[in-house]
Amino acid sequence: MTDALQDIWDRMTTAGAAPSGLLLALTAGVAFVVVAWRPAWGVARHGITIVHEASHALAALVSGRSLSGIRLHSDTSGLTVSRGKPRGPGMVLTAFAGYVGPALLGLGAAALVGQRYAAGLLWALVVVLALMLVQIRNWFGLWSVLVSGVALVAVSWWGSDVVVTVAAYLVTFVLLLGAPRAVVELQSERRRRRTGTSDADMLARLTPFPGMFWVVVFLAVTLGCLALGGWWIASDALGEGWWGELTAGL
């Protein structure tokens, strides 16, 4: 057991080889198809929802709220329940975190893969999913988190360096591309149903700003993360990259 954990740690902390530009372009293209093609997006959307609800949960805990549980549904919707003051900064942060969470995670993933820590990214996601399991409160949610975790463990443990790298970049691109699509779907749902139960509508009740303001903020954050994360990955693929520029004077 100790040897296995040491092996995992070594993989997480050892930088891999730089991927070719062609491999990155192909991976980005596949991710774009996954997000743009409705049948594939219907599957990938479950992963975005997992990160969305995990972001709500983390924001609730950070802001001092008590987490009651997470539910994930087969229609790709989800619900995170927390206890605490019904208004105030903590509730605003919790409601805000969901739609920007996948984009911010994608940005962090871009930083990791840009520094060749593809295996580290995948194992970090496994740890996040394992922590989520204790808060899942329905069978579909348990199944979806378990399947996602097992898939990541299988790729990380048995996959070759190339397979691990491709998987890490694919996850990163899907997060960065899928986050703004989820925001667009949010606004479409708001126009169609007008139920007032979305995160944007909840923020409208908690703040002086209307729901559409928050949709625009969500979209600005997710598109900003997509642009910045894409630039990081592209610059690292072409040369020394942003990290080298940042640390050159240290």
PDB file of C-alpha atoms in Angstrom:
ATOM      1  CA  MET A   1       0.000   0.000   0.000  1.00  0.00           C
ATOM      2  CA  THR A   2       2.827   2.366   0.925  1.00  0.00           C
ATOM      3  CA  ASP A   3       4.646   1.569  -2.326  1.00  0.00           C
ATOM      4  CA  ALA A   4       1.471   2.278  -4.321  1.00  0.00           C
ATOM      5  CA  LEU A   5       0.978   5.635  -2.622  1.00  0.00           C
ATOM      6  CA  GLN A   6       4.626   6.511  -3.194  1.00  0.00           C
ATOM      7  CA  ASP A   7       4.244   5.593  -6.853  1.00  0.00           C
ATOM      8  CA  ILE A   8       1.177   7.832  -7.171  1.00  0.00           C
ATOM      9  CA  TRP A   9       2.993  10.688  -5.462  1.00  0.00           C
ATOM     10  CA  ASP A  10       5.991  10.293  -7.761  1.00  0.00           C
ATOM     11  CA  ARG A  11       3.721  10.436 -10.807  1.00  0.00           C
ATOM     12  CA  MET A  12       1.931  13.504  -9.481  1.00  0.00           C
ATOM     13  CA  THR A  13       5.118  15.444  -8.784  1.00  0.00           C
ATOM     14  CA  THR A  14       7.188  14.438 -11.825  1.00  0.00           C
ATOM     15  CA  ALA A  15       6.930  16.650 -14.888  1.00  0.00           C
ATOM     16  CA  GLY A  16       6.353  14.783 -18.136  1.00  0.00           C
ATOM     17  CA  ALA A  17       7.542  15.432 -21.654  1.00  0.00           C
ATOM     18  CA  ALA A  18       6.218  18.375 -23.629  1.00  0.00           C
ATOM     19  CA  PRO A  19       3.412  17.372 -26.007  1.00  0.00           C
ATOM     20  CA  SER A  20       3.696  18.167 -29.695  1.00  0.00           C
ATOM     21  CA  GLY A  21       1.747  21.032 -31.204  1.00  0.00           C
ATOM     22  CA  LEU A  22      -0.129  18.560 -33.377  1.00  0.00           C
ATOM     23  CA  LEU A  23      -1.205  16.540 -30.353  1.00  0.00           C
ATOM     24  CA  LEU A  24      -2.468  19.683 -28.622  1.00  0.00           C
ATOM     25  CA  ALA A  25      -4.342  20.814 -31.726  1.00  0.00           C
ATOM     26  CA  LEU A  26      -6.011  17.425 -32.124  1.00  0.00           C
ATOM     27  CA  THR A  27      -6.952  17.298 -28.434  1.00  0.00           C
ATOM     28  CA  ALA A  28      -8.394  20.811 -28.568  1.00  0.00           C
ATOM     29  CA  GLY A  29     -10.357  19.854 -31.686  1.00  0.00           C
ATOM     30  CA  VAL A  30     -11.813  16.777 -30.007  1.00  0.00           C
ATOM     31  CA  ALA A  31     -12.775  18.844 -26.960  1.00  0.00           C
ATOM     32  CA  PHE A  32     -14.479  21.397 -29.211  1.00  0.00           C
ATOM     33  CA  VAL A  33     -16.508  18.628 -30.889  1.00  0.00           C
ATOM     34  CA  VAL A  34     -17.441  17.187 -27.491  1.00  0.00           C
ATOM     35  CA  VAL A  35     -18.752  20.563 -26.307  1.00  0.00           C
ATOM     36  CA  ALA A  36     -20.376  21.583 -29.608  1.00  0.00           C
ATOM     37  CA  TRP A  37     -21.987  18.265 -30.608  1.00  0.00           C
ATOM     38  CA  ARG A  38     -25.178  17.787 -28.607  1.00  0.00           C
ATOM     39  CA  PRO A  39     -24.980  13.982 -28.035  1.00  0.00           C
ATOM     40  CA  ALA A  40     -21.388  14.222 -26.776  1.00  0.00           C
ATOM     41  CA  TRP A  41     -22.170  17.343 -24.752  1.00  0.00           C
ATOM     42  CA  GLY A  42     -25.026  15.488 -23.051  1.00  0.00           C
ATOM     43  CA  VAL A  43     -22.413  13.173 -21.536  1.00  0.00           C
ATOM     44  CA  ALA A  44     -19.681  15.742 -20.889  1.00  0.00           C
ATOM     45  CA  ARG A  45     -22.240  18.063 -19.257  1.00  0.00           C
ATOM     46  CA  HIS A  46     -22.402  15.658 -16.308  1.00  0.00           C
ATOM     47  CA  GLY A  47     -18.733  16.393 -15.615  1.00  0.00           C
ATOM     48  CA  ILE A  48     -19.371  20.137 -15.746  1.00  0.00           C
ATOM     49  CA  THR A  49     -22.256  19.664 -13.310  1.00  0.00           C
ATOM     50  CA  ILE A  50     -20.038  17.724 -10.903  1.00  0.00           C
ATOM     51  CA  VAL A  51     -17.552  20.608 -10.855  1.00  0.00           C
ATOM     52  CA  HIS A  52     -20.407  23.154 -10.649  1.00  0.00           C
ATOM     53  CA  GLU A  53     -21.845  21.546  -7.528  1.00  0.00           C
ATOM     54  CA  ALA A  54     -18.408  20.951  -6.000  1.00  0.00           C
ATOM     55  CA  SER A  55     -17.744  24.676  -6.442  1.00  0.00           C
ATOM     56  CA  HIS A  56     -20.968  25.531  -4.603  1.00  0.00           C
ATOM     57  CA  ALA A  57     -19.934  23.155  -1.819  1.00  0.00           C
ATOM     58  CA  LEU A  58     -16.413  24.561  -1.509  1.00  0.00           C
ATOM     59  CA  ALA A  59     -17.680  28.146  -1.472  1.00  0.00           C
ATOM     60  CA  ALA A  60     -20.202  27.246   1.233  1.00  0.00           C
ATOM     61  CA  LEU A  61     -17.501  25.716   3.421  1.00  0.00           C
ATOM     62  CA  VAL A  62     -15.056  28.581   2.847  1.00  0.00           C
ATOM     63  CA  SER A  63     -17.714  31.139   3.767  1.00  0.00           C
ATOM     64  CA  GLY A  64     -18.534  29.354   7.025  1.00  0.00           C
ATOM     65  CA  ARG A  65     -21.752  27.670   5.977  1.00  0.00           C
ATOM     66  CA  SER A  66     -22.597  24.084   6.899  1.00  0.00           C
ATOM     67  CA  LEU A  67     -22.837  21.665   3.991  1.00  0.00           C
ATOM     68  CA  SER A  68     -25.902  19.387   4.014  1.00  0.00           C
ATOM     69  CA  GLY A  69     -25.324  17.406   0.827  1.00  0.00           C
ATOM     70  CA  ILE A  70     -25.056  17.307  -2.961  1.00  0.00           C
ATOM     71  CA  ARG A  71     -27.472  15.762  -5.451  1.00  0.00           C
ATOM     72  CA  LEU A  72     -26.712  15.107  -9.127  1.00  0.00           C
ATOM     73  CA  HIS A  73     -29.511  14.258 -11.553  1.00  0.00           C
ATOM     74  CA  SER A  74     -29.691  12.368 -14.844  1.00  0.00           C
ATOM     75  CA  ASP A  75     -30.851  15.499 -16.708  1.00  0.00           C
ATOM     76  CA  THR A  76     -27.427  17.078 -15.851  1.00  0.00           C
ATOM     77  CA  SER A  77     -28.939  19.333 -13.200  1.00  0.00           C
ATOM     78  CA  GLY A  78     -27.730  19.325  -9.619  1.00  0.00           C
ATOM     79  CA  LEU A  79     -28.389  20.747  -6.175  1.00  0.00           C
ATOM     80  CA  THR A  80     -26.080  21.638  -3.307  1.00  0.00           C
ATOM     81  CA  VAL A  81     -27.750  22.329   0.024  1.00  0.00           C
ATOM     82  CA  SER A  82     -26.006  24.300   2.759  1.00  0.00           C
ATOM     83  CA  ARG A  83     -27.135  25.780   6.059  1.00  0.00           C
ATOM     84  CA  GLY A  84     -26.395  29.234   7.354  1.00  0.00           C
ATOM     85  CA  LYS A  85     -27.610  32.801   7.066  1.00  0.00           C
ATOM     86  CA  PRO A  86     -30.099  33.126   4.191  1.00  0.00           C
ATOM     87  CA  ARG A  87     -28.466  36.372   3.056  1.00  0.00           C
ATOM     88  CA  GLY A  88     -25.064  38.014   3.239  1.00  0.00           C
ATOM     89  CA  PRO A  89     -21.627  37.568   1.616  1.00  0.00           C
ATOM     90  CA  GLY A  90     -21.448  33.844   2.348  1.00  0.00           C
ATOM     91  CA  MET A  91     -24.670  33.098   0.525  1.00  0.00           C
ATOM     92  CA  VAL A  92     -23.676  35.361  -2.375  1.00  0.00           C
ATOM     93  CA  LEU A  93     -20.302  33.607  -2.724  1.00  0.00           C
ATOM     94  CA  THR A  94     -21.962  30.191  -2.584  1.00  0.00           C
ATOM     95  CA  ALA A  95     -24.484  31.084  -5.286  1.00  0.00           C
ATOM     96  CA  PHE A  96     -21.846  32.756  -7.461  1.00  0.00           C
ATOM     97  CA  ALA A  97     -19.319  29.901  -7.404  1.00  0.00           C
ATOM     98  CA  GLY A  98     -21.242  27.323  -9.435  1.00  0.00           C
ATOM     99  CA  TYR A  99     -21.011  28.667 -12.982  1.00  0.00           C
ATOM    100  CA  VAL A 100     -17.504  30.097 -12.652  1.00  0.00           C
ATOM    101  CA  GLY A 101     -16.134  27.008 -10.887  1.00  0.00           C
ATOM    102  CA  PRO A 102     -15.524  24.859 -14.005  1.00  0.00           C
ATOM    103  CA  ALA A 103     -13.786  27.775 -15.746  1.00  0.00           C
ATOM    104  CA  LEU A 104     -11.530  28.472 -12.763  1.00  0.00           C
ATOM    105  CA  LEU A 105     -10.718  24.783 -12.439  1.00  0.00           C
ATOM    106  CA  GLY A 106      -9.981  24.720 -16.165  1.00  0.00           C
ATOM    107  CA  LEU A 107      -7.634  27.682 -15.709  1.00  0.00           C
ATOM    108  CA  GLY A 108      -5.832  25.901 -12.883  1.00  0.00           C
ATOM    109  CA  ALA A 109      -5.673  22.764 -15.007  1.00  0.00           C
ATOM    110  CA  ALA A 110      -4.147  24.782 -17.862  1.00  0.00           C
ATOM    111  CA  ALA A 111      -1.434  25.992 -15.498  1.00  0.00           C
ATOM    112  CA  LEU A 112      -0.667  22.427 -14.390  1.00  0.00           C
ATOM    113  CA  VAL A 113      -0.594  20.829 -17.824  1.00  0.00           C
ATOM    114  CA  GLY A 114       1.402  23.771 -19.126  1.00  0.00           C
ATOM    115  CA  GLN A 115       4.086  22.827 -16.633  1.00  0.00           C
ATOM    116  CA  ARG A 116       3.830  19.143 -17.723  1.00  0.00           C
ATOM    117  CA  TYR A 117       2.019  17.906 -14.601  1.00  0.00           C
ATOM    118  CA  ALA A 118      -0.650  15.981 -16.509  1.00  0.00           C
ATOM    119  CA  ALA A 119      -0.661  13.045 -14.093  1.00  0.00           C
ATOM    120  CA  GLY A 120      -0.738  15.434 -11.145  1.00  0.00           C
ATOM    121  CA  LEU A 121      -3.877  17.055 -12.528  1.00  0.00           C
ATOM    122  CA  LEU A 122      -5.689  13.744 -13.009  1.00  0.00           C
ATOM    123  CA  TRP A 123      -4.811  12.470  -9.540  1.00  0.00           C
ATOM    124  CA  ALA A 124      -5.843  15.800  -7.990  1.00  0.00           C
ATOM    125  CA  LEU A 125      -9.241  15.410  -9.664  1.00  0.00           C
ATOM    126  CA  VAL A 126      -9.496  11.890  -8.226  1.00  0.00           C
ATOM    127  CA  VAL A 127      -8.953  13.317  -4.735  1.00  0.00           C
ATOM    128  CA  VAL A 128     -11.672  15.946  -5.315  1.00  0.00           C
ATOM    129  CA  LEU A 129     -14.137  13.270  -6.449  1.00  0.00           C
ATOM    130  CA  ALA A 130     -13.295  11.113  -3.429  1.00  0.00           C
ATOM    131  CA  LEU A 131     -14.025  14.045  -1.108  1.00  0.00           C
ATOM    132  CA  MET A 132     -17.318  14.664  -2.913  1.00  0.00           C
ATOM    133  CA  LEU A 133     -18.509  11.094  -2.346  1.00  0.00           C
ATOM    134  CA  VAL A 134     -19.194  11.657   1.348  1.00  0.00           C
ATOM    135  CA  GLN A 135     -21.581  14.508   0.484  1.00  0.00           C
ATOM    136  CA  ILE A 136     -23.550  12.830  -2.309  1.00  0.00           C
ATOM    137  CA  ARG A 137     -27.164  12.203  -1.313  1.00  0.00           C
ATOM    138  CA  ASN A 138     -28.696  10.309  -4.266  1.00  0.00           C
ATOM    139  CA  TRP A 139     -27.917   7.161  -6.245  1.00  0.00           C
ATOM    140  CA  PHE A 140     -27.367   8.798  -9.619  1.00  0.00           C
ATOM    141  CA  GLY A 141     -24.960  11.263  -8.073  1.00  0.00           C
ATOM    142  CA  LEU A 142     -23.075   8.422  -6.390  1.00  0.00           C
ATOM    143  CA  TRP A 143     -22.924   6.512  -9.672  1.00  0.00           C
ATOM    144  CA  SER A 144     -21.739   9.489 -11.756  1.00  0.00           C
ATOM    145  CA  VAL A 145     -18.996  10.469  -9.299  1.00  0.00           C
ATOM    146  CA  LEU A 146     -17.812   6.866  -8.956  1.00  0.00           C
ATOM    147  CA  VAL A 147     -17.703   6.311 -12.718  1.00  0.00           C
ATOM    148  CA  SER A 148     -15.782   9.550 -13.222  1.00  0.00           C
ATOM    149  CA  GLY A 149     -13.331   8.661 -10.468  1.00  0.00           C
ATOM    150  CA  VAL A 150     -12.764   5.105 -11.706  1.00  0.00           C
ATOM    151  CA  ALA A 151     -12.160   6.370 -15.247  1.00  0.00           C
ATOM    152  CA  LEU A 152      -9.569   8.871 -14.027  1.00  0.00           C
ATOM    153  CA  VAL A 153      -7.827   6.273 -11.842  1.00  0.00           C
ATOM    154  CA  ALA A 154      -7.720   3.786 -14.726  1.00  0.00           C
ATOM    155  CA  VAL A 155      -6.172   6.320 -17.102  1.00  0.00           C
ATOM    156  CA  SER A 156      -3.731   7.627 -14.487  1.00  0.00           C
ATOM    157  CA  TRP A 157      -2.617   4.187 -13.284  1.00  0.00           C
ATOM    158  CA  TRP A 158      -2.527   2.089 -16.458  1.00  0.00           C
ATOM    159  CA  GLY A 159      -2.294   4.692 -19.211  1.00  0.00           C
ATOM    160  CA  SER A 160       0.949   5.450 -20.999  1.00  0.00           C
ATOM    161  CA  ASP A 161       2.511   8.901 -20.711  1.00  0.00           C
ATOM    162  CA  VAL A 162       0.878   9.898 -23.992  1.00  0.00           C
ATOM    163  CA  VAL A 163      -2.550   8.666 -22.878  1.00  0.00           C
ATOM    164  CA  VAL A 164      -2.254  10.503 -19.545  1.00  0.00           C
ATOM    165  CA  THR A 165      -1.193  13.703 -21.316  1.00  0.00           C
ATOM    166  CA  VAL A 166      -4.028  13.507 -23.839  1.00  0.00           C
ATOM    167  CA  ALA A 167      -6.569  12.829 -21.073  1.00  0.00           C
ATOM    168  CA  ALA A 168      -5.313  15.766 -18.985  1.00  0.00           C
ATOM    169  CA  TYR A 169      -5.441  18.197 -21.895  1.00  0.00           C
ATOM    170  CA  LEU A 170      -8.853  16.890 -22.953  1.00  0.00           C
ATOM    171  CA  VAL A 171     -10.242  17.471 -19.456  1.00  0.00           C
ATOM    172  CA  THR A 172      -8.700  20.949 -19.423  1.00  0.00           C
ATOM    173  CA  PHE A 173     -10.112  21.950 -22.806  1.00  0.00           C
ATOM    174  CA  VAL A 174     -13.570  20.549 -22.011  1.00  0.00           C
ATOM    175  CA  LEU A 175     -13.667  22.538 -18.761  1.00  0.00           C
ATOM    176  CA  LEU A 176     -12.552  25.749 -20.462  1.00  0.00           C
ATOM    177  CA  LEU A 177     -14.925  25.357 -23.429  1.00  0.00           C
ATOM    178  CA  GLY A 178     -17.820  23.825 -21.516  1.00  0.00           C
ATOM    179  CA  ALA A 179     -18.028  26.533 -18.854  1.00  0.00           C
ATOM    180  CA  PRO A 180     -19.228  29.317 -21.200  1.00  0.00           C
ATOM    181  CA  ARG A 181     -21.608  26.928 -22.976  1.00  0.00           C
ATOM    182  CA  ALA A 182     -23.211  26.139 -19.617  1.00  0.00           C
ATOM    183  CA  VAL A 183     -23.746  29.872 -19.053  1.00  0.00           C
ATOM    184  CA  VAL A 184     -25.381  30.235 -22.474  1.00  0.00           C
ATOM    185  CA  GLU A 185     -27.677  27.322 -21.578  1.00  0.00           C
ATOM    186  CA  LEU A 186     -28.462  29.040 -18.283  1.00  0.00           C
ATOM    187  CA  GLN A 187     -29.748  32.128 -20.069  1.00  0.00           C
ATOM    188  CA  SER A 188     -31.738  30.031 -22.559  1.00  0.00           C
ATOM    189  CA  GLU A 189     -33.352  28.203 -19.660  1.00  0.00           C
ATOM    190  CA  ARG A 190     -34.138  31.481 -17.902  1.00  0.00           C
ATOM    191  CA  ARG A 191     -35.882  32.835 -21.012  1.00  0.00           C
ATOM    192  CA  ARG A 192     -37.820  29.646 -21.637  1.00  0.00           C
ATOM    193  CA  ARG A 193     -39.051  28.732 -18.176  1.00  0.00           C
ATOM    194  CA  ARG A 194     -38.814  31.938 -16.134  1.00  0.00           C
ATOM    195  CA  THR A 195     -38.978  29.973 -12.881  1.00  0.00           C
ATOM    196  CA  GLY A 196     -36.621  32.275 -10.999  1.00  0.00           C
ATOM    197  CA  THR A 197     -34.730  29.356  -9.442  1.00  0.00           C
ATOM    198  CA  SER A 198     -31.384  29.642 -11.246  1.00  0.00           C
ATOM    199  CA  ASP A 199     -28.174  30.802  -9.601  1.00  0.00           C
ATOM    200  CA  ALA A 200     -28.447  34.120 -11.452  1.00  0.00           C
ATOM    201  CA  ASP A 201     -31.983  34.680 -10.145  1.00  0.00           C
ATOM    202  CA  MET A 202     -30.903  33.732  -6.636  1.00  0.00           C
ATOM    203  CA  LEU A 203     -28.102  36.294  -6.834  1.00  0.00           C
ATOM    204  CA  ALA A 204     -30.634  38.858  -8.074  1.00  0.00           C
ATOM    205  CA  ARG A 205     -32.621  38.316  -4.872  1.00  0.00           C
ATOM    206  CA  LEU A 206     -29.492  38.529  -2.731  1.00  0.00           C
ATOM    207  CA  THR A 207     -27.997  41.647  -4.348  1.00  0.00           C
ATOM    208  CA  PRO A 208     -29.189  44.903  -5.961  1.00  0.00           C
ATOM    209  CA  PHE A 209     -28.291  43.593  -9.422  1.00  0.00           C
ATOM    210  CA  PRO A 210     -30.704  41.805 -11.790  1.00  0.00           C
ATOM    211  CA  GLY A 211     -30.271  38.235 -12.942  1.00  0.00           C
ATOM    212  CA  MET A 212     -29.078  39.257 -16.403  1.00  0.00           C
ATOM    213  CA  PHE A 213     -26.212  41.177 -14.810  1.00  0.00           C
ATOM    214  CA  TRP A 214     -25.001  37.980 -13.180  1.00  0.00           C
ATOM    215  CA  VAL A 215     -25.343  36.012 -16.417  1.00  0.00           C
ATOM    216  CA  VAL A 216     -23.079  38.570 -18.095  1.00  0.00           C
ATOM    217  CA  VAL A 217     -20.596  38.326 -15.214  1.00  0.00           C
ATOM    218  CA  PHE A 218     -20.610  34.505 -15.458  1.00  0.00           C
ATOM    219  CA  LEU A 219     -20.003  34.722 -19.197  1.00  0.00           C
ATOM    220  CA  ALA A 220     -17.218  37.291 -18.819  1.00  0.00           C
ATOM    221  CA  VAL A 221     -15.405  35.162 -16.231  1.00  0.00           C
ATOM    222  CA  THR A 222     -15.737  31.923 -18.197  1.00  0.00           C
ATOM    223  CA  LEU A 223     -14.663  33.510 -21.498  1.00  0.00           C
ATOM    224  CA  GLY A 224     -11.772  35.224 -19.736  1.00  0.00           C
ATOM    225  CA  CYS A 225     -10.602  31.911 -18.295  1.00  0.00           C
ATOM    226  CA  LEU A 226     -10.929  30.302 -21.725  1.00  0.00           C
ATOM    227  CA  ALA A 227      -8.810  33.027 -23.341  1.00  0.00           C
ATOM    228  CA  LEU A 228      -6.171  33.059 -20.605  1.00  0.00           C
ATOM    229  CA  GLY A 229      -5.980  29.291 -20.269  1.00  0.00           C
ATOM    230  CA  GLY A 230      -5.770  28.852 -24.019  1.00  0.00           C
ATOM    231  CA  TRP A 231      -2.977  31.432 -24.197  1.00  0.00           C
ATOM    232  CA  TRP A 232      -1.043  29.683 -21.425  1.00  0.00           C
ATOM    233  CA  ILE A 233      -1.282  26.326 -23.180  1.00  0.00           C
ATOM    234  CA  ALA A 234      -0.451  27.750 -26.603  1.00  0.00           C
ATOM    235  CA  SER A 235       2.518  29.781 -25.361  1.00  0.00           C
ATOM    236  CA  ASP A 236       3.951  26.803 -23.484  1.00  0.00           C
ATOM    237  CA  ALA A 237       3.564  24.653 -26.581  1.00  0.00           C
ATOM    238  CA  LEU A 238       5.420  27.198 -28.715  1.00  0.00           C
ATOM    239  CA  GLY A 239       8.314  27.913 -26.399  1.00  0.00           C
ATOM    240  CA  GLU A 240       9.315  28.886 -22.898  1.00  0.00           C
ATOM    241  CA  GLY A 241       5.842  30.284 -22.266  1.00  0.00           C
ATOM    242  CA  TRP A 242       4.261  32.483 -19.686  1.00  0.00           C
ATOM    243  CA  TRP A 243       5.843  30.704 -16.703  1.00  0.00           C
ATOM    244  CA  GLY A 244       9.332  31.300 -18.019  1.00  0.00           C
ATOM    245  CA  GLU A 245       8.552  34.964 -18.617  1.00  0.00           C
ATOM    246  CA  LEU A 246       7.094  35.288 -15.133  1.00  0.00           C
ATOM    247  CA  THR A 247      10.098  33.689 -13.400  1.00  0.00           C
ATOM    248  CA  ALA A 248      12.874  35.026 -15.657  1.00  0.00           C
ATOM    249  CA  GLY A 249      13.639  37.936 -13.357  1.00  0.00           C
ATOM    250  CA  LEU A 250      13.590  35.949 -10.103  1.00  0.00           C
TER     251      LEU A 250
END
